[in-house]
CSV table of C-alpha atoms and ligand atoms in Angstrom, one decimal:
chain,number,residue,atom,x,y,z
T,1,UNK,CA,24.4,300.6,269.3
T,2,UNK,CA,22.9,299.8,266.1
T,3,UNK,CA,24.7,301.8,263.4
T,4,UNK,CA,21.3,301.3,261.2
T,5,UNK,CA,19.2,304.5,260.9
T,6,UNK,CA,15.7,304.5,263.0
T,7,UNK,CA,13.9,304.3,260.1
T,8,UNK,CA,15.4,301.9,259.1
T,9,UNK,CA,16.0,299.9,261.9
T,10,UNK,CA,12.5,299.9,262.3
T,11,UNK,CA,11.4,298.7,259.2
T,12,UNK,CA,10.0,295.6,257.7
T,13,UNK,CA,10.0,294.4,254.3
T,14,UNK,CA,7.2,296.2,251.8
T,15,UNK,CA,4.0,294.1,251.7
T,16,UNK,CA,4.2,294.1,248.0
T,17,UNK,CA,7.6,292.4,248.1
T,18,UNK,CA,6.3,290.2,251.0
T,19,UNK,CA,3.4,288.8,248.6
T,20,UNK,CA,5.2,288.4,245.6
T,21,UNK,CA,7.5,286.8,247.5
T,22,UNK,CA,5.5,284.2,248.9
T,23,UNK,CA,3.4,283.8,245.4
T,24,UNK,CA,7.4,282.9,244.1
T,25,UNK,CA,7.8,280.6,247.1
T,26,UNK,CA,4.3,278.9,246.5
T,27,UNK,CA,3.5,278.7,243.1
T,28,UNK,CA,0.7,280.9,243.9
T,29,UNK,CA,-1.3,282.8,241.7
T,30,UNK,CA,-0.3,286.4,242.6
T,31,UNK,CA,-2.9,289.4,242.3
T,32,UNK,CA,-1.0,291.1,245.1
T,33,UNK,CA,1.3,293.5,243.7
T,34,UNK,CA,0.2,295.7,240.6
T,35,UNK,CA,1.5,294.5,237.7
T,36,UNK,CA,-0.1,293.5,234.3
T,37,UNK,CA,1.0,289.5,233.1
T,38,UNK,CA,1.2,290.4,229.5
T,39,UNK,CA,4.7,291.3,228.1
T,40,UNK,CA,3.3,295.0,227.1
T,41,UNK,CA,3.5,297.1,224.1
T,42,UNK,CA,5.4,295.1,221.3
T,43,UNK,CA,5.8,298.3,219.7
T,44,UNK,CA,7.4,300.1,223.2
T,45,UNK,CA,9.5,297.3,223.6
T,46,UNK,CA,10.7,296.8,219.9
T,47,UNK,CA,11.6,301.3,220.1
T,48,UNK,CA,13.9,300.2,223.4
T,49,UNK,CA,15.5,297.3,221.6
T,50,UNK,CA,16.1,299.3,218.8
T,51,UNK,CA,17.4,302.6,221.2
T,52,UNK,CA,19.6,299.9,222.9
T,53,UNK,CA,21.5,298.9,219.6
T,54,UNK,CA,20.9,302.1,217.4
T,55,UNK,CA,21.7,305.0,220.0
T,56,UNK,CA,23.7,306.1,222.8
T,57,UNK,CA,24.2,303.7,225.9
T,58,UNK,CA,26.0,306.7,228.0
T,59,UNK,CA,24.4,308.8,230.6
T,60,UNK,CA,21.8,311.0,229.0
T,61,UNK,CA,21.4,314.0,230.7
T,62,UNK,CA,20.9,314.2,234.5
T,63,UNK,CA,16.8,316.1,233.9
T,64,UNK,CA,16.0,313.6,231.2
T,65,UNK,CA,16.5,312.7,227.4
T,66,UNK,CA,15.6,316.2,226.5
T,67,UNK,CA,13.0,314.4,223.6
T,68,UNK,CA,11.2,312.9,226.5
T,69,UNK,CA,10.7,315.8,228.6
T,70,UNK,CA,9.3,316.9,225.4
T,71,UNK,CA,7.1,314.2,225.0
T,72,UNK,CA,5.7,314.4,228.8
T,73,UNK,CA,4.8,317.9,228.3
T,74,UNK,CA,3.2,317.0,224.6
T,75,UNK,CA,1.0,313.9,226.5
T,76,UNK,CA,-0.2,316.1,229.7
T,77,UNK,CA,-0.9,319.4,227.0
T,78,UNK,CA,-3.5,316.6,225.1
T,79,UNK,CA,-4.6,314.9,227.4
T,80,UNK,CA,-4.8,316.9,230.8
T,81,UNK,CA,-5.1,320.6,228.8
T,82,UNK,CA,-1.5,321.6,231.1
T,83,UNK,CA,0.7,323.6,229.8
T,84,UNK,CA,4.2,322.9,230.6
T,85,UNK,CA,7.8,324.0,229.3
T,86,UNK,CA,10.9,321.3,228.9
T,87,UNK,CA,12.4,322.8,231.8
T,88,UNK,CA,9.5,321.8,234.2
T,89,UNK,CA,10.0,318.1,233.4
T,90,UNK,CA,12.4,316.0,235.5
T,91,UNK,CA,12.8,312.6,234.6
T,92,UNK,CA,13.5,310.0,237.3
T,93,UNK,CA,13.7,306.1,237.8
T,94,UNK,CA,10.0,305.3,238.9
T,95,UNK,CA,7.6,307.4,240.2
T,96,UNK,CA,9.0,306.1,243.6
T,97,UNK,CA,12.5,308.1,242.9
T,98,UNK,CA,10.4,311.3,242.2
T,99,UNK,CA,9.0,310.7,245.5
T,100,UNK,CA,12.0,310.5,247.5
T,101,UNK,CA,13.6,313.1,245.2
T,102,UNK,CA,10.4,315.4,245.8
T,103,UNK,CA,10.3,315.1,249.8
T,104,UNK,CA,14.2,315.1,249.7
T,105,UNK,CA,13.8,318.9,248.2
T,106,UNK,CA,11.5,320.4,250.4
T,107,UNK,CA,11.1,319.0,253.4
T,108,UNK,CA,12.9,320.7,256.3
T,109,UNK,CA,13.8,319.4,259.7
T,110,UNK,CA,10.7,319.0,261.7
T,111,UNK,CA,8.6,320.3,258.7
T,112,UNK,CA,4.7,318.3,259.4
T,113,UNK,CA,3.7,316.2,256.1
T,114,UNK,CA,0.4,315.2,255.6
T,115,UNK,CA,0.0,311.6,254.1
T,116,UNK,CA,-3.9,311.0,253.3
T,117,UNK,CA,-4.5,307.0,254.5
T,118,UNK,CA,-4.6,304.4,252.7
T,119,UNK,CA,-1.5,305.5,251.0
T,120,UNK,CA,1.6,304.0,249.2
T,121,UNK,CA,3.4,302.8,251.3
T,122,UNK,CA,6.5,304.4,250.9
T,123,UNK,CA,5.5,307.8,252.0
T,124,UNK,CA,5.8,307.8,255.7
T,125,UNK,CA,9.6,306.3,255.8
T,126,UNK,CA,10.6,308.8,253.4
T,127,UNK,CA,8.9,311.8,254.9
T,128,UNK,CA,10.7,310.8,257.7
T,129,UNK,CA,14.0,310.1,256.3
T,130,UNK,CA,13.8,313.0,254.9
T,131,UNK,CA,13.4,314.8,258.6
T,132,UNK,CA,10.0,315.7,258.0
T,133,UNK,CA,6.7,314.4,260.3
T,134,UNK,CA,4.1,312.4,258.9
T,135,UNK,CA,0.5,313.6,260.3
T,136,UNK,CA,-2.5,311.3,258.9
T,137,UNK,CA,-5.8,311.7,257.4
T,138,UNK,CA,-7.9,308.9,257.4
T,139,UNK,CA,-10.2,308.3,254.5
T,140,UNK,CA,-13.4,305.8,254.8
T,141,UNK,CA,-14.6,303.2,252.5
T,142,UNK,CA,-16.7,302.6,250.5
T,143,UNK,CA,-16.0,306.7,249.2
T,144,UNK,CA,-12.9,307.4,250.5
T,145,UNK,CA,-13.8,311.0,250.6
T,146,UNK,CA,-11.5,313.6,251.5
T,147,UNK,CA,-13.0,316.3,254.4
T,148,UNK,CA,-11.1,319.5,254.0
T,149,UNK,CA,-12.3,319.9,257.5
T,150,UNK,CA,-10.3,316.6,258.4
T,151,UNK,CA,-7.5,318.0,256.3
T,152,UNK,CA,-8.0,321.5,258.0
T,153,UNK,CA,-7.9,320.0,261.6
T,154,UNK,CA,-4.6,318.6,261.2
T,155,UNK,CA,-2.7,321.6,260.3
T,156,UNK,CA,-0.1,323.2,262.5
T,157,UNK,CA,2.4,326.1,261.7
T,158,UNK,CA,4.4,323.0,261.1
T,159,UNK,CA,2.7,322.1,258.3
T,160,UNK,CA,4.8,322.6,254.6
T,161,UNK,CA,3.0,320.4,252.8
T,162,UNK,CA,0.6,317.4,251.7
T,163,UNK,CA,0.7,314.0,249.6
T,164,UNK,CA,-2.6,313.4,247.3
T,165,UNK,CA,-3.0,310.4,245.5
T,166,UNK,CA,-5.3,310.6,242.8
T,167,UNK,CA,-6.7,308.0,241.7
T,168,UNK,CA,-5.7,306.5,244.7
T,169,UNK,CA,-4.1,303.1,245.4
T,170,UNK,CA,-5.6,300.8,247.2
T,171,UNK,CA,-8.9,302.5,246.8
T,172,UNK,CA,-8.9,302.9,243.3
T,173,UNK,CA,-11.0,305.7,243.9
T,174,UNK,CA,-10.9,309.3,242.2
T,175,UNK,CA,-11.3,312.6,243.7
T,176,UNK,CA,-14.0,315.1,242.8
T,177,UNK,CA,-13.3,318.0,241.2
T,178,UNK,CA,-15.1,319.8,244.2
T,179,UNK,CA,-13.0,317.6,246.7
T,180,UNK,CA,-9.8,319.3,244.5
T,181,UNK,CA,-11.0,322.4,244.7
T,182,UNK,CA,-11.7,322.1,248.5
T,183,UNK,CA,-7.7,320.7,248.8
T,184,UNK,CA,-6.7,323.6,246.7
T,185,UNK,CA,-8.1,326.0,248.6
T,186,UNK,CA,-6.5,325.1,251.7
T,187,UNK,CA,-3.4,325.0,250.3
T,188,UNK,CA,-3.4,328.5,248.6
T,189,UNK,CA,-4.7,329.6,252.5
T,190,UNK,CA,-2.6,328.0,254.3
T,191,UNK,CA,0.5,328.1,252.4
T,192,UNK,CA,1.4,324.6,251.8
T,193,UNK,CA,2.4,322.7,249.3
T,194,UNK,CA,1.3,319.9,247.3
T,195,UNK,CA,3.2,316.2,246.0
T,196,UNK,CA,0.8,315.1,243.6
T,197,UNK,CA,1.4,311.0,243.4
T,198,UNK,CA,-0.7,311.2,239.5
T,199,UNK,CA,0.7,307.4,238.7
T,200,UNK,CA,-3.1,306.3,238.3
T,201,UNK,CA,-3.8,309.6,236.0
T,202,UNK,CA,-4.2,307.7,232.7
T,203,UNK,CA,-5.8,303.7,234.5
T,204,UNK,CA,-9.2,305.1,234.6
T,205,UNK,CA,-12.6,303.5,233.7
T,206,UNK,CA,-15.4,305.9,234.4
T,207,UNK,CA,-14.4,307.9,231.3
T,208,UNK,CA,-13.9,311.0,232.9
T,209,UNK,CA,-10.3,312.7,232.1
T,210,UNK,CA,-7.9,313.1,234.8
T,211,UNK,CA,-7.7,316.7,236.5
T,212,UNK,CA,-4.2,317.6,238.5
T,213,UNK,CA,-4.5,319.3,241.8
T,214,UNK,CA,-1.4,321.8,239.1
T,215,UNK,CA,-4.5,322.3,236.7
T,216,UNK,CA,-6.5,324.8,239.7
T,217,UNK,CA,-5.9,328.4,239.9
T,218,UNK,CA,-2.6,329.4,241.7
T,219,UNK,CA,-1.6,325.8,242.7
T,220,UNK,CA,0.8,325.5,239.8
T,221,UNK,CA,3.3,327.3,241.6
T,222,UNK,CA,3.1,325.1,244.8
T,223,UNK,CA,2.6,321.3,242.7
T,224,UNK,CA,4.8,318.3,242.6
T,225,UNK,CA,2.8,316.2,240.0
T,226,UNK,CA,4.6,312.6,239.7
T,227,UNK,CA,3.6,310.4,236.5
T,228,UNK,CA,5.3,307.3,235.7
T,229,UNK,CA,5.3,305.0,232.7
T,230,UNK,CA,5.4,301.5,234.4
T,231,UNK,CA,1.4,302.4,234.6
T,232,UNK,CA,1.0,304.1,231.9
T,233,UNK,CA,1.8,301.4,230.0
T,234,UNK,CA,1.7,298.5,231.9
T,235,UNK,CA,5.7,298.3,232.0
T,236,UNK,CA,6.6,298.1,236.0
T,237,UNK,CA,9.7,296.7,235.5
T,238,UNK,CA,11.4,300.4,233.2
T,239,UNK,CA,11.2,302.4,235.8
T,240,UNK,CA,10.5,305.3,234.1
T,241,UNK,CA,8.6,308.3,235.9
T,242,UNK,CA,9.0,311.7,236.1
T,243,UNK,CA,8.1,314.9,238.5
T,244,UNK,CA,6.8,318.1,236.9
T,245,UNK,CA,7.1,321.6,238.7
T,246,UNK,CA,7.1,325.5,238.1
T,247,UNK,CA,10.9,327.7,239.4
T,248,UNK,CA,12.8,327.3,242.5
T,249,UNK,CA,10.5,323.8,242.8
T,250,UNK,CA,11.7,322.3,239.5
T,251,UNK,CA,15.5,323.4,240.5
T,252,UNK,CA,15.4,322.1,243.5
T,253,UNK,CA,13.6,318.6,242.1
T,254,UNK,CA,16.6,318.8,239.9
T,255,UNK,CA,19.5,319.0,242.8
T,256,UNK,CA,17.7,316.3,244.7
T,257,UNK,CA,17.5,313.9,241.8
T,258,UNK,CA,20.9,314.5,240.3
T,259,UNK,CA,22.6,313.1,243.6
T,260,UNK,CA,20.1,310.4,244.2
T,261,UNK,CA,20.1,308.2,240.7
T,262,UNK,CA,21.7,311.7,238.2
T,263,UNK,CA,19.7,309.9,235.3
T,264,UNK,CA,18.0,306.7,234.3
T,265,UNK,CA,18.3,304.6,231.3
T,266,UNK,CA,18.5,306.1,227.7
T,267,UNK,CA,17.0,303.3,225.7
T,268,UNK,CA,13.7,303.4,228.0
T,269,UNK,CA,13.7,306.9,228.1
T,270,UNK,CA,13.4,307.1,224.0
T,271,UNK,CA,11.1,304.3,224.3
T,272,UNK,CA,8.6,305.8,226.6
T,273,UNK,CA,8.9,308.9,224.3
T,274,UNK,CA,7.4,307.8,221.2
T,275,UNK,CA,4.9,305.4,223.4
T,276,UNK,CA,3.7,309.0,225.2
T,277,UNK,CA,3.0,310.2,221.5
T,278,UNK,CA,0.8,307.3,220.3
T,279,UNK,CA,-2.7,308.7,219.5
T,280,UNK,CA,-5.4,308.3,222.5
T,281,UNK,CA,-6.9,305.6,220.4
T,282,UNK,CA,-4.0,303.6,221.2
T,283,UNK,CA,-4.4,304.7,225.4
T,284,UNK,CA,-8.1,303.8,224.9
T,285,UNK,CA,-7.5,300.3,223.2
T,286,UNK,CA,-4.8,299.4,226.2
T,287,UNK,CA,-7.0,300.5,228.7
T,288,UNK,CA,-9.9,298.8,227.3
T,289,UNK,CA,-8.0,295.7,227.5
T,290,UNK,CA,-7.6,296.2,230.9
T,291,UNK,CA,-11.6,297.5,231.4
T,292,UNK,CA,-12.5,293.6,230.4
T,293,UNK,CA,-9.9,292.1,232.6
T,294,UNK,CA,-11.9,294.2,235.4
T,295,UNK,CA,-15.1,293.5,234.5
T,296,UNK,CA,-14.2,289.9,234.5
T,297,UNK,CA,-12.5,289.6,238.3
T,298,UNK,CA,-15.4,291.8,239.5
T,299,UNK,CA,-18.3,290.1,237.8
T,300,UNK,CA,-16.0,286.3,239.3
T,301,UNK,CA,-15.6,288.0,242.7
T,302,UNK,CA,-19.5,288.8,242.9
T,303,UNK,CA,-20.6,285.5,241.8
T,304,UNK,CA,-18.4,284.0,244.1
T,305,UNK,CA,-20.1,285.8,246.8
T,306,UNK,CA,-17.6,288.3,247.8
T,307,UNK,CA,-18.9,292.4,247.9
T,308,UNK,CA,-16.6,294.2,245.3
T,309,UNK,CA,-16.4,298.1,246.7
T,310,UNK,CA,-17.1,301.1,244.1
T,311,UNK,CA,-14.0,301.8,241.8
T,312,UNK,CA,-12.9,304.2,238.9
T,313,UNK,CA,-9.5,303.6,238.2
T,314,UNK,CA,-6.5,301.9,238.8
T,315,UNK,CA,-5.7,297.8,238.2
T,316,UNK,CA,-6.7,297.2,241.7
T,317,UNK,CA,-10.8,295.9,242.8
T,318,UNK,CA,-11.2,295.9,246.8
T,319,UNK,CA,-13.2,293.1,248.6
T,320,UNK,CA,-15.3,294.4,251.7
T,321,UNK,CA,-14.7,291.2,254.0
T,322,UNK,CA,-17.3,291.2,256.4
T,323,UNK,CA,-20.3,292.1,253.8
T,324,UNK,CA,-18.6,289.1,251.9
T,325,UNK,CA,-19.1,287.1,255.0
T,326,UNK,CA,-15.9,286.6,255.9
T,327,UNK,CA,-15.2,287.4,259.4
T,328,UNK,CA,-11.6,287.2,259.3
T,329,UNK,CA,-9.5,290.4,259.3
T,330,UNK,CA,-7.4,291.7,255.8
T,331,UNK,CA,-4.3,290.6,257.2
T,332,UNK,CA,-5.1,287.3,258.4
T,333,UNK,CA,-7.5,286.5,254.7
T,334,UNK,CA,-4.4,287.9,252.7
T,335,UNK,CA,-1.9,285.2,254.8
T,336,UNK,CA,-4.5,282.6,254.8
T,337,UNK,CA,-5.4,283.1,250.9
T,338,UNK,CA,-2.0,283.0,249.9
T,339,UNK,CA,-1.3,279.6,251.7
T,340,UNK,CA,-4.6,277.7,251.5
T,341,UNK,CA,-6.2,279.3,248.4
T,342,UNK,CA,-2.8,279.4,246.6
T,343,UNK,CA,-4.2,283.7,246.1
T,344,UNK,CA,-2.1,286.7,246.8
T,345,UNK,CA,-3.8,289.9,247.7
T,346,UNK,CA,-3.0,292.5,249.5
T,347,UNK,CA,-4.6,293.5,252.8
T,348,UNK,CA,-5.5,297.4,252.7
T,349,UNK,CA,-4.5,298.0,256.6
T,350,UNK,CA,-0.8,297.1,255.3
T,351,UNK,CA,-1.3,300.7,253.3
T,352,UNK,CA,-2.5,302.1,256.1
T,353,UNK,CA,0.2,303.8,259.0
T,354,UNK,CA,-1.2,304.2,262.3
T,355,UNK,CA,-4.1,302.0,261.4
T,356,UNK,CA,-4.4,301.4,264.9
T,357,UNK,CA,-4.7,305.3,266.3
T,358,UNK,CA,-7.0,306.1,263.1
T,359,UNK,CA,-9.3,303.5,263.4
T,360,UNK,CA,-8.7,302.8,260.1
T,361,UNK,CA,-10.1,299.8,257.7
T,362,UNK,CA,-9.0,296.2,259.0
T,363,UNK,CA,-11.6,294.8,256.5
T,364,UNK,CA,-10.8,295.5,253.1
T,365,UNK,CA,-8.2,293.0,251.1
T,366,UNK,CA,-6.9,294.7,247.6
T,367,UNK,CA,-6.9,292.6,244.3
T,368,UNK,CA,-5.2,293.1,240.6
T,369,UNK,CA,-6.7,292.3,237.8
T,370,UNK,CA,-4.4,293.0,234.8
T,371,UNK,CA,-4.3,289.1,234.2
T,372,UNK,CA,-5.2,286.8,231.1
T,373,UNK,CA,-8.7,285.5,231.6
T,374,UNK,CA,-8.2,282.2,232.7
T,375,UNK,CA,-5.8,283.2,235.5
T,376,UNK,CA,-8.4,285.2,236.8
T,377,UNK,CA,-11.0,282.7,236.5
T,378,UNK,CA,-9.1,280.1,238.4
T,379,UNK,CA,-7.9,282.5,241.2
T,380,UNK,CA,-11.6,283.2,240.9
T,381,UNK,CA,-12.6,279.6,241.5
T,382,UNK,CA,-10.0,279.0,244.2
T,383,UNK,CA,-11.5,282.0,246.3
T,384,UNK,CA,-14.4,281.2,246.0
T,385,UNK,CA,-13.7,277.7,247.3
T,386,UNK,CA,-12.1,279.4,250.1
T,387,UNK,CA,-14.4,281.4,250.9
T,388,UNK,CA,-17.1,278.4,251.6
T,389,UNK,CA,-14.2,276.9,253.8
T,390,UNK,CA,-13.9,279.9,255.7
T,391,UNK,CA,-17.8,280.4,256.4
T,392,UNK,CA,-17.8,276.9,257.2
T,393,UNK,CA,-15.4,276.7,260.3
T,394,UNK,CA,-17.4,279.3,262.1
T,395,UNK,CA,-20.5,276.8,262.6
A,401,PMP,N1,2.8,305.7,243.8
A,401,PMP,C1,1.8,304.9,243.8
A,401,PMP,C2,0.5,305.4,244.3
A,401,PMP,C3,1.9,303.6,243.2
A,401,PMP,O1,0.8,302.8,243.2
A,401,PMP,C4,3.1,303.2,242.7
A,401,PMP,C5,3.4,301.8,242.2
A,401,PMP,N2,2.4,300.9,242.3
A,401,PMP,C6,4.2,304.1,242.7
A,401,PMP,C7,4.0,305.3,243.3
A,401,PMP,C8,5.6,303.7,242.2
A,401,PMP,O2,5.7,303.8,240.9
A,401,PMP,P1,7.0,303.4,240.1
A,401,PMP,O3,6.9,301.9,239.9
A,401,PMP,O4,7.0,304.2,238.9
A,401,PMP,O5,8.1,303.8,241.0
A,402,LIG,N1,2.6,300.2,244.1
A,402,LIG,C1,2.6,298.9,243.5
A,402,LIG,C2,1.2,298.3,243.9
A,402,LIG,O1,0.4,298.9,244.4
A,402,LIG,C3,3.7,298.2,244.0
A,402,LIG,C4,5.0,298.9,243.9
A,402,LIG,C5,6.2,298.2,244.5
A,402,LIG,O2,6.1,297.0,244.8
A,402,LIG,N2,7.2,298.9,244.7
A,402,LIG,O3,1.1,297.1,243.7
């Protein structure tokens, strides 16, 4: 007998690693996994240097640098209009760590979960790990809408609690405030809980500011919301994120996160503390950086005759294959691109568990765009070529 867990046992290797992996292998141009090409911030990255030879490499303490804590309680009062203490700020190694931290804390055996599809793809192995059941929403492009009658449907007295991923990846779509409200609602109702996955909260390009599921009335008691710094600022490789909560949640966020990493660097931690207290000019510079970078792939992507789908946020555009007149499926394009195009993407039914039962999207392929110009504009070129190549086998 296999003394490897189900879950694991079970598992394959993340489709993010998969691509960036074969992009390594191939020399190819990767806009598969998110992460920007530029170095980031010099200022963020000249405060760590300077934390790493000016202060304290021991472990900070197990909750966070208390400075920080400080700091992500300053950035959501000024930006998001929350009001949060210190003590209701846990910081963590990624937004990923807060996660598994997160369901660690408060999912019982045989507790339901549900995981609104296309999501992250970590959520359904730790749900389970954790003991818990994953139950599925599908959402639909081009909106990917969420039904509280879906949501409402899928709710047993087994039910504890709910992922929402706003602004959601792969989408890159943002919920309403009346979709919120709706979620909300059901939540205060039914009793459940919420993990708010915010890592998108601040990547946002319709120039609307971000709203927490936390920010509606009586939810704050019954909120998880997850941030994290890697998108923030465009610095994927600190691992920096953080999980905010009111009482027994926060405590328990604590316990779970003391015995999974206890703490995470210091010198990133006071880094990521004076980046969070840069004025919004600074946030809005950054992101309109990465607004042009967008406008660029989309307006590349359109010319070269592929259907971009509606976005607000995130660094991700999707393609809608079959209006682009591609017949092949996400998965096939993404293996194809990589190979023949020399392209990494990622193919949105890889986000998807149970794609199959759901009848979710096998058409959709996910690109990033936080690349210099003329990256884009030769992965640009090359899909374009490959997309001709494609249409032409088929007659
Ligand atoms: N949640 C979502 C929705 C994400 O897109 C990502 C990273 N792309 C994460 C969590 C993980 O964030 P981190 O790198 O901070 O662990
Ligand atoms: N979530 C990131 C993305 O969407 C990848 C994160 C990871 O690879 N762990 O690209």
């Amino acid at each position: 007998m296999t003394p490897v867990h189900p879950v694991y046992a079970a598992m394959g290797t993340t489709i993010f690693e998969q691509m960036s992996g074969l992009s390594r292998e191939l020399g190819a141009i990767n806009l598969g996994q998110g992460f920007p090409d530029e170095p980031g911030s010099p200022d963020l990255i000249a405060a760590a240097a300077r934390a790493l030879t000016e202060k304290s490499n021991q472990y900070p303490p197990s909750p966070g640098l208390p400075e920080l804590r400080d700091a992500v309680a300053g950035f959501y009062a000024r930006r998001q209009g929350l009001n949060l203490r210190r003590e209701e700020v846990i910081v963590t190694s990624g937004a990923t760590e807060a996660l598994a931290a997160a369901l660690l804390a408060l999912v019982r055996p045989g507790d339901q979960v549900v995981l609104f599809q296309p999501a992250y793809d970590a959520y359904a192995p730790l749900v389970e790990r954790a003991g818990g059941e994953p139950v599925s929403v599908a959402l639909s492009p081009p909106a990917w809408a969420y039904d509280a009658g879906k949501l409402e449907e899928t709710l047993t007295a087994r039910t504890r609690l709910l992922i929402l991923n706003d602004p959601l990846n792969p989408a890159g779509s943002v919920a309403s405030e009346a979709e919120l409200a709706a979620i909300a609602e059901v939540c205060l109702r039914r009793d459940l809980c919420a993990i708010c996955d915010e890592v998108w909260e601040d990547v946002r390009f319709d120039g609307v500011g971000h709203r927490s599921l936390l920010d509606f009335p009586g939810m704050a008691e019954r909120v998880v919301k997850i941030g994290s710094a890697g998108k923030i600022f465009g610095l994927t490789g600190w691992k920096i994120g953080w999980m905010c909560a009111r009482g027994e949640l926060a405590t328990a966020l604590g316990r779970a996160h003391q015995f999974l990493t206890f703490t995470s660097p210091p010198a990133l931690q006071w880094a990521v503390a004076e980046g969070l207290a840069k004025p919004d000019a600074w946030f809005a510079e950054q992101n309109g950086g990465w607004a042009a970078s967008r406008e660029r792939l989309a307006a590349g992507l359109a010319e070269a005759g592929y259907v971009v789908l509606p976005n607000a946020a995130t660094w991700f555009l999707c393609v809608d294959l079959p209006a682009s007149g591609v017949t092949l499926d996400d998965r096939t394009f993404s293996a194809r691109a990589v190979r023949e195009a020399g392209v990494a993407s990622i193919p949105v039914s890889a986000l998807f568990d149970g794609v199959d039962d759901l009848g979710g999207p096998r058409h959709v392929v996910r690109f990033c765009f936080t690349k210099p110009d003329a990256v884009l504009d030769e992965a640009v070129a090359r899909l374009a070529a490959f997309r001709r190549k494609v249409i032409e086998e088929r007659v």
